[in-house]
XYZ file of C-alpha atoms in Angstrom:
125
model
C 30.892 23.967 1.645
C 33.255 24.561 4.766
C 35.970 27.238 4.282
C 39.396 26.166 5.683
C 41.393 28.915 7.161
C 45.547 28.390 8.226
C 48.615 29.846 8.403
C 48.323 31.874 11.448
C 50.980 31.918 14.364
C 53.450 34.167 16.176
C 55.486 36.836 14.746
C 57.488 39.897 15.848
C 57.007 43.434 14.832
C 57.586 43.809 11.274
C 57.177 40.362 10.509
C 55.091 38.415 7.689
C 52.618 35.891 7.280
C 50.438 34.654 4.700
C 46.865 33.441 5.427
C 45.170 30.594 3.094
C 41.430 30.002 2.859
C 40.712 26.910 1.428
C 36.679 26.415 0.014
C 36.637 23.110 -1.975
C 33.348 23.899 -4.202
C 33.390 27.245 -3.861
C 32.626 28.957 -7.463
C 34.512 32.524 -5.776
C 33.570 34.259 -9.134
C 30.093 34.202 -7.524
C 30.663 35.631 -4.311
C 32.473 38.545 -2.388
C 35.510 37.369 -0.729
C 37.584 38.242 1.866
C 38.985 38.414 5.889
C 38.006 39.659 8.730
C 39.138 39.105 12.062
C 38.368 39.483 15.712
C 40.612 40.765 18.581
C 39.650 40.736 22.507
C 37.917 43.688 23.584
C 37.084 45.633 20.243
C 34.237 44.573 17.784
C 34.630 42.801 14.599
C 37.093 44.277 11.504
C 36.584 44.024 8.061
C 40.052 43.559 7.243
C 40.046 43.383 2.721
C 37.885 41.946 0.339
C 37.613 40.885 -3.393
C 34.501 42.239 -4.988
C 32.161 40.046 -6.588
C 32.081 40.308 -10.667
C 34.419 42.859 -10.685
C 36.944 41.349 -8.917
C 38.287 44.441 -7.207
C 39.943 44.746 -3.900
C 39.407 46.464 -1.165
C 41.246 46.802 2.309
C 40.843 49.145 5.602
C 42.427 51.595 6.048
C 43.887 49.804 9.081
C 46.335 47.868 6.998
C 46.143 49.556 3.452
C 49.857 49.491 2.274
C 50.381 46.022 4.321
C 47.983 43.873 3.603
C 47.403 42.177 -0.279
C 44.086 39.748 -0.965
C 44.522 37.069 -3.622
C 42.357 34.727 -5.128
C 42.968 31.653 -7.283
C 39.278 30.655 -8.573
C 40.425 28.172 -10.293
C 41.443 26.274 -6.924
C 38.742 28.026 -4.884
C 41.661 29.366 -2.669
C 42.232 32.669 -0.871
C 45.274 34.397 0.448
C 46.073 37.215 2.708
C 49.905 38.455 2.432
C 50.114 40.510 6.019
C 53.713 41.903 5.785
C 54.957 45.060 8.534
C 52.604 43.111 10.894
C 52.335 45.172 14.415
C 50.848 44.360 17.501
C 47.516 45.842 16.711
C 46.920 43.329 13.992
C 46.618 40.607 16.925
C 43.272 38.683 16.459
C 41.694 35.725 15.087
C 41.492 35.920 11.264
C 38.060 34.845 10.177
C 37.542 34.158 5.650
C 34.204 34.765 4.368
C 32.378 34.485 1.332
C 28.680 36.296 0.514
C 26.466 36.452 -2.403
C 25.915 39.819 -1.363
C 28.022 41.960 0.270
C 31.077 42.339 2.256
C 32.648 45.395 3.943
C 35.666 47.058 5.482
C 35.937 48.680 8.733
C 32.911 47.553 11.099
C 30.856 44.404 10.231
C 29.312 41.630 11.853
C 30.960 38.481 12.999
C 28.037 36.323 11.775
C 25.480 36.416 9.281
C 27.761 35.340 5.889
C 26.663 32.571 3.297
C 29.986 30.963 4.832
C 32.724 31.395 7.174
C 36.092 29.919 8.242
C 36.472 29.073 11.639
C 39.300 31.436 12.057
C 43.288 31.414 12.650
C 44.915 33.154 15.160
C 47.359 35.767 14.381
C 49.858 37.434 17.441
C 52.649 39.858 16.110
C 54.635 40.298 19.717
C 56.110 43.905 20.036
């Protein structure tokens, strides 16, 4: 299974984008799914995730309020909706799926069942 991530690019302050994980053969109902990303200098983000089972959401605090997961299982498909974007949200936006866990806040870049090979996200100030 390869997980497809798009929809980065440039935006100003305050701007929107919407990121779209693709994972043709994915079964998401049996995983935890979600984003993080990876800017220069700083380690590894957590950015939101979609609990496995339960199917809740979680996000950091970092962009609570901003950012909205979305799943449809049916199409093995992903979404992040990153509205207000600011500058700090530059980085490369990694998807991830795990039969285990996933987290907010500080994780690991490596180490999931599968990951995307990122898109890169710049909000200019």
């Amino acid at each position: 299974v390869q997980l497809q991530a798009s929809g980065g690019g440039l935006v100003q302050t305050g701007g929107s984008l919407r990121l779209t994980c693709e994972a043709p053969g994915l079964r998401f109902d049996d995983y935890f799914i979600g984003w993080f990303r990876l800017a220069p200098g700083k380690p590894p983000e957590g950015v939101s995730y979609i609990r496995r089972y339960e199917r809740v959401a979680r996000y950091a605090d970092s962009v609570k309020g901003r950012f909205t997961i979305s799943s449809d299982n049916a199409k093995s498909t992903m979404y992040l909706q990153m509205d207000n974007l600011k500058p700090e949200d530059t980085a490369v936006y990694f998807c991830a799926a795990d039969s285990v866990a996933l987290q907010v806040g500080f994780v690991a870049a490596t180490g999931y069942d599968y990951r995307g090979q990122g898109t890169q996200v710049t909000v200019s100030s």
